[in-house]
Coordinates of C-alpha atoms in Angstrom, one line a residue:
M1410 CA 29.3 -189.0 208.5
S1411 CA 30.8 -185.8 207.1
S1412 CA 32.2 -184.4 210.4
I1413 CA 33.2 -185.8 213.7
D1414 CA 32.5 -184.3 217.1
E1415 CA 35.8 -184.8 218.9
R1416 CA 34.0 -184.9 222.3
A1417 CA 32.1 -188.0 221.2
V1418 CA 35.2 -189.9 219.8
W1419 CA 36.3 -192.9 221.9
D1420 CA 40.0 -193.5 222.3
A1421 CA 39.6 -197.0 220.9
A1422 CA 36.7 -199.1 219.5
I1423 CA 37.3 -202.8 220.1
V1424 CA 35.3 -205.2 217.9
G1425 CA 35.0 -208.4 220.0
A1426 CA 34.7 -209.0 223.7
G1427 CA 36.6 -212.3 223.8
P1428 CA 39.9 -212.7 225.8
A1429 CA 41.9 -210.6 223.4
G1430 CA 39.4 -207.7 223.1
A1431 CA 38.6 -207.7 226.8
S1432 CA 42.3 -207.8 227.7
C1433 CA 43.0 -204.8 225.5
A1434 CA 40.0 -202.9 226.9
I1435 CA 40.9 -203.4 230.5
W1436 CA 44.5 -202.4 229.9
L1437 CA 43.5 -199.3 228.1
K1438 CA 41.1 -198.4 230.9
L1439 CA 43.8 -198.9 233.5
L1440 CA 46.1 -196.8 231.5
G1441 CA 43.6 -193.9 231.7
F1442 CA 41.9 -194.1 228.3
Q1443 CA 38.3 -194.6 227.2
P1444 CA 37.7 -197.7 225.1
I1445 CA 34.4 -199.1 224.0
V1446 CA 33.8 -202.8 223.2
I1447 CA 31.2 -204.0 220.7
D1448 CA 30.2 -207.6 220.3
S1449 CA 27.3 -209.3 218.5
R1450 CA 27.0 -211.8 221.3
P1451 CA 24.8 -211.0 224.3
Q1452 CA 27.6 -211.6 226.7
P1453 CA 31.4 -211.1 226.8
G1454 CA 33.8 -214.0 226.4
G1455 CA 33.7 -214.7 222.7
R1456 CA 33.7 -218.4 221.8
L1457 CA 34.6 -219.2 225.4
A1458 CA 31.0 -218.4 226.3
D1459 CA 30.0 -221.4 224.1
S1460 CA 32.7 -223.7 225.4
P1461 CA 31.8 -226.4 228.0
Y1462 CA 35.4 -227.8 227.8
D1463 CA 37.9 -227.5 230.6
N1464 CA 41.0 -225.4 230.2
P1465 CA 43.9 -227.1 231.9
W1466 CA 46.4 -225.3 229.6
I1467 CA 45.7 -221.9 231.3
V1468 CA 48.1 -221.8 234.3
T1469 CA 46.0 -219.2 236.2
A1470 CA 42.6 -221.0 235.7
R1471 CA 41.0 -222.7 238.6
S1472 CA 40.5 -226.5 238.4
N1473 CA 37.8 -227.7 235.9
A1474 CA 37.4 -224.1 234.6
T1475 CA 35.2 -224.4 231.5
G1476 CA 35.1 -221.8 228.9
L1477 CA 31.7 -220.7 230.2
L1478 CA 33.2 -220.0 233.6
L1479 CA 36.1 -218.1 232.2
S1480 CA 33.8 -216.0 230.1
G1481 CA 31.9 -215.1 233.3
D1482 CA 35.2 -214.0 234.8
I1483 CA 35.8 -211.8 231.8
A1484 CA 32.4 -210.2 232.1
A1485 CA 33.0 -209.5 235.8
N1486 CA 36.4 -207.9 235.2
L1487 CA 35.0 -205.7 232.5
A1488 CA 32.2 -204.6 234.8
D1489 CA 34.6 -204.0 237.7
R1490 CA 36.6 -201.7 235.5
A1491 CA 33.5 -199.9 234.2
V1492 CA 34.5 -200.6 230.6
S1493 CA 31.8 -199.4 228.2
L1494 CA 30.1 -202.3 226.3
R1495 CA 27.7 -202.6 223.5
L1496 CA 26.6 -206.2 223.5
G1497 CA 24.2 -208.1 221.2
I1498 CA 24.9 -205.5 218.4
S1499 CA 26.6 -206.3 215.1
V1500 CA 29.2 -204.0 213.5
D1501 CA 27.8 -203.8 209.9
E1502 CA 30.5 -201.7 208.4
I1503 CA 33.7 -199.8 209.3
S1504 CA 35.0 -196.8 207.4
R1505 CA 37.4 -193.9 208.1
T1506 CA 37.3 -190.2 208.0
P1507 CA 40.4 -188.0 208.2
S1508 CA 39.9 -187.8 212.0
A1509 CA 38.4 -191.1 213.1
F1510 CA 37.3 -194.6 212.4
V1511 CA 33.5 -194.8 212.1
L1512 CA 31.6 -198.0 213.0
R1513 CA 28.1 -198.4 211.7
L1514 CA 26.1 -200.7 214.0
G1515 CA 23.3 -203.1 213.4
D1516 CA 20.9 -201.0 215.6
G1517 CA 21.4 -198.0 213.3
G1518 CA 23.8 -196.2 215.6
T1519 CA 27.4 -195.3 215.0
V1520 CA 30.6 -195.2 217.0
A1521 CA 33.6 -193.1 216.3
S1522 CA 37.1 -193.8 217.6
H1523 CA 40.7 -192.6 217.3
T1524 CA 41.9 -196.1 217.0
L1525 CA 40.3 -199.4 216.0
V1526 CA 41.0 -202.9 217.4
V1527 CA 39.6 -205.9 215.5
A1528 CA 39.3 -208.9 217.9
S1529 CA 36.3 -210.6 216.3
G1530 CA 37.6 -214.1 216.5
L1531 CA 36.9 -217.1 214.3
A1532 CA 34.0 -218.9 212.8
A1533 CA 33.8 -222.6 212.0
V1534 CA 34.6 -223.6 208.4
T1535 CA 31.7 -225.2 206.7
G1536 CA 33.5 -226.4 203.6
G1537 CA 30.6 -225.3 201.5
L1538 CA 28.3 -227.8 203.2
D1539 CA 24.6 -226.8 203.7
P1540 CA 23.2 -226.7 207.2
A1541 CA 20.7 -229.4 208.0
T1542 CA 19.0 -231.2 211.0
G1543 CA 21.6 -233.4 212.7
V1544 CA 24.6 -231.6 211.2
F1545 CA 26.9 -229.6 213.5
F1546 CA 29.8 -227.3 212.5
G1547 CA 32.7 -227.0 214.8
P1548 CA 33.0 -227.7 218.6
G1549 CA 30.8 -226.0 221.2
Q1550 CA 28.0 -226.4 223.7
A1551 CA 25.5 -227.8 221.1
V1552 CA 27.9 -230.6 220.2
F1553 CA 28.9 -231.2 223.8
D1554 CA 25.2 -231.7 224.8
L1555 CA 24.4 -234.1 222.0
G1556 CA 22.7 -237.3 223.0
V1557 CA 24.7 -239.9 221.1
H1558 CA 24.1 -243.1 223.0
G1559 CA 23.4 -245.9 220.5
K1560 CA 23.7 -243.6 217.5
S1561 CA 26.0 -243.7 214.5
V1562 CA 28.1 -240.5 214.0
A1563 CA 30.3 -239.4 211.2
V1564 CA 33.1 -236.9 212.1
L1565 CA 34.5 -235.0 209.1
G1566 CA 38.0 -233.6 209.4
G1567 CA 41.5 -234.8 210.2
G1568 CA 42.6 -232.3 212.9
D1569 CA 42.7 -232.3 216.7
N1570 CA 39.1 -231.4 217.2
A1571 CA 37.9 -234.3 214.9
F1572 CA 39.9 -237.0 216.8
D1573 CA 39.2 -235.4 220.2
H1574 CA 35.5 -235.5 219.6
A1575 CA 35.6 -239.0 218.2
A1576 CA 37.0 -240.2 221.5
L1577 CA 34.4 -238.2 223.4
L1578 CA 31.6 -239.7 221.4
R1579 CA 32.7 -243.2 222.1
Q1580 CA 33.0 -242.5 225.8
R1581 CA 29.4 -241.3 225.7
G1582 CA 28.1 -244.5 224.2
A1583 CA 27.9 -243.8 220.5
A1584 CA 27.2 -247.1 218.7
R1585 CA 29.5 -246.2 215.9
V1586 CA 32.0 -243.4 215.2
R1587 CA 33.7 -243.0 211.9
I1588 CA 36.1 -240.3 210.9
F1589 CA 36.4 -239.1 207.3
A1590 CA 39.6 -237.2 206.7
R1591 CA 41.4 -236.2 203.5
S1592 CA 44.6 -236.2 205.6
I1593 CA 45.4 -236.6 209.3
R1594 CA 46.9 -233.6 211.0
A1595 CA 45.9 -234.4 214.6
R1596 CA 48.5 -235.0 217.3
P1597 CA 49.4 -238.7 217.7
A1598 CA 48.1 -238.8 221.2
L1599 CA 44.6 -237.7 220.1
V1600 CA 44.7 -240.2 217.2
S1601 CA 45.4 -242.9 219.8
A1602 CA 42.7 -241.6 222.2
A1603 CA 40.1 -242.0 219.5
G1604 CA 40.4 -245.7 220.0
E1605 CA 38.3 -247.9 217.8
A1606 CA 36.9 -245.1 215.8
E1607 CA 37.1 -246.0 212.1
V1608 CA 39.1 -243.8 209.9
T1609 CA 38.6 -243.3 206.2
I1610 CA 41.4 -241.3 204.6
G1611 CA 40.9 -239.7 201.2
G1612 CA 38.1 -238.0 199.3
Y1613 CA 34.5 -238.4 200.2
E1614 CA 31.0 -237.1 199.2
V1615 CA 28.7 -235.5 201.7
N1616 CA 24.9 -235.2 201.5
T1617 CA 23.9 -233.2 204.6
S1618 CA 20.2 -233.3 204.1
A1619 CA 20.2 -237.1 204.1
R1620 CA 23.1 -237.3 206.5
R1621 CA 25.0 -239.6 204.2
I1622 CA 28.8 -239.9 203.6
N1623 CA 29.7 -241.7 200.4
G1624 CA 26.1 -242.9 200.4
E1625 CA 26.3 -244.4 203.9
P1626 CA 23.7 -243.1 206.4
F1627 CA 24.5 -241.7 209.8
D1628 CA 22.4 -240.4 212.6
L1629 CA 24.6 -237.4 213.1
L1630 CA 27.3 -235.5 211.2
L1631 CA 30.0 -233.5 213.0
V1632 CA 31.9 -231.2 210.7
M1633 CA 35.3 -230.3 212.2
Y1634 CA 37.1 -228.5 209.4
G1635 CA 38.7 -225.9 211.6
F1636 CA 38.2 -222.2 211.7
Q1637 CA 38.5 -219.0 209.6
P1638 CA 38.8 -215.4 210.6
M1639 CA 35.5 -213.6 211.2
L1640 CA 36.2 -210.1 210.0
P1641 CA 33.9 -207.0 210.0
R1642 CA 33.1 -205.4 206.6
L1643 CA 35.7 -202.7 205.9
R1644 CA 34.9 -199.9 203.4
G1645 CA 37.8 -198.0 202.1
L1646 CA 40.2 -199.9 204.3
A1647 CA 42.5 -202.7 203.1
P1648 CA 44.7 -204.1 205.8
R1649 CA 47.1 -206.7 204.4
R1650 CA 46.0 -210.3 204.9
N1651 CA 47.8 -213.6 204.4
E1652 CA 46.7 -216.4 202.1
A1653 CA 44.4 -217.8 204.7
G1654 CA 42.7 -214.5 205.2
Y1655 CA 44.2 -213.6 208.6
M1656 CA 45.2 -210.0 209.1
V1657 CA 49.0 -209.4 209.0
T1658 CA 50.2 -207.4 211.9
D1659 CA 53.5 -206.0 213.3
W1660 CA 54.7 -208.3 215.9
S1661 CA 55.7 -205.6 218.4
S1662 CA 52.5 -203.5 218.2
A1663 CA 49.7 -205.7 216.7
E1664 CA 49.1 -202.9 214.2
T1665 CA 48.1 -203.7 210.7
S1666 CA 49.2 -202.1 207.5
E1667 CA 46.4 -199.5 208.1
T1668 CA 47.7 -196.9 210.5
G1669 CA 45.8 -197.0 213.8
L1670 CA 44.0 -200.3 213.0
Y1671 CA 45.1 -203.2 215.2
A1672 CA 44.2 -206.9 215.0
I1673 CA 44.6 -209.2 218.0
G1674 CA 43.7 -212.7 219.0
D1675 CA 42.6 -215.3 216.5
V1676 CA 41.9 -212.9 213.6
A1677 CA 45.6 -212.1 213.4
G1678 CA 46.8 -215.7 213.5
R1679 CA 49.7 -214.6 215.7
G1680 CA 51.5 -217.7 216.7
H1681 CA 49.8 -220.4 218.8
P1682 CA 46.1 -219.6 219.2
S1683 CA 45.0 -219.8 222.8
V1684 CA 43.6 -217.8 225.6
P1685 CA 47.0 -216.8 227.0
T1686 CA 48.3 -215.6 223.7
A1687 CA 45.0 -213.7 223.1
L1688 CA 45.4 -212.0 226.4
A1689 CA 49.0 -211.1 225.6
D1690 CA 47.9 -209.7 222.2
G1691 CA 45.5 -207.4 224.0
V1692 CA 48.3 -206.0 226.2
T1693 CA 50.5 -205.5 223.1
A1694 CA 47.8 -203.5 221.3
A1695 CA 46.9 -201.5 224.4
K1696 CA 50.5 -200.4 225.0
A1697 CA 50.9 -199.5 221.3
I1698 CA 47.7 -197.5 221.4
E1699 CA 48.8 -195.7 224.5
A1700 CA 52.0 -194.7 222.7
R1701 CA 50.0 -193.5 219.7
L1702 CA 47.5 -191.5 221.7
I1703 CA 50.1 -189.8 223.9
R1704 CA 51.8 -188.6 220.7
K1705 CA 48.5 -187.4 219.3
P1706 CA 48.5 -183.6 219.0

């Protein structure tokens, strides 16, 4: 795109309609600006939309509020505020002209904006393991819905999700649950809650196609290796990242080392990852964008 029609430039393009991106969009709209939110998922909410788990940590959430319910609230609030959405469309590449960020979309279209907010969330770490039938990566609805009664299940990973799911599997009647962990990083309470789940600490070999760990067969494998930032492709932009790949941001503004580019929520690794901190990140970025756009000549 060689030239930009200023009348078609959004105040902010927000990549990701999860709690962080939605929070930023609603604040910007209430502040009098025109944001657009783009997400490859067919509905707002980010990973919450795939979460059947309750959220007792969120002080404003109703009792037994699952991630799916909270994602519905996010969608309703975005609709109430008439925030512009492009859902079910990927952002294939982001570049920059002298006057705007340009997002090339999976449907062949483009979006131009004065500022850019990356709120694209996380993806489950696969550890280089190949997908296969009966192998699941990370928590979510598919894992929650598994029929495990009478089955043997291997859980790979030593973090909170691994031990939390081991306890859940036992409660649901799994005949055997065994955790394979190179080290244990889970909270002691979750380790205790896993009960009689066997734990093997140290290295292990995985054959996903045969569902075998160290040669031992299992009916199901749950890979709980944690998450990694899911970032859009950036051309000609090089925001600073830390060793784990998360975008480094200014604490007071959520701005990256690229002027006008903000990173919020899980992709920025800003403190304790949670819905409340993601919402706060959205506010931080929105207020910083307000200050930038007001100064804009």
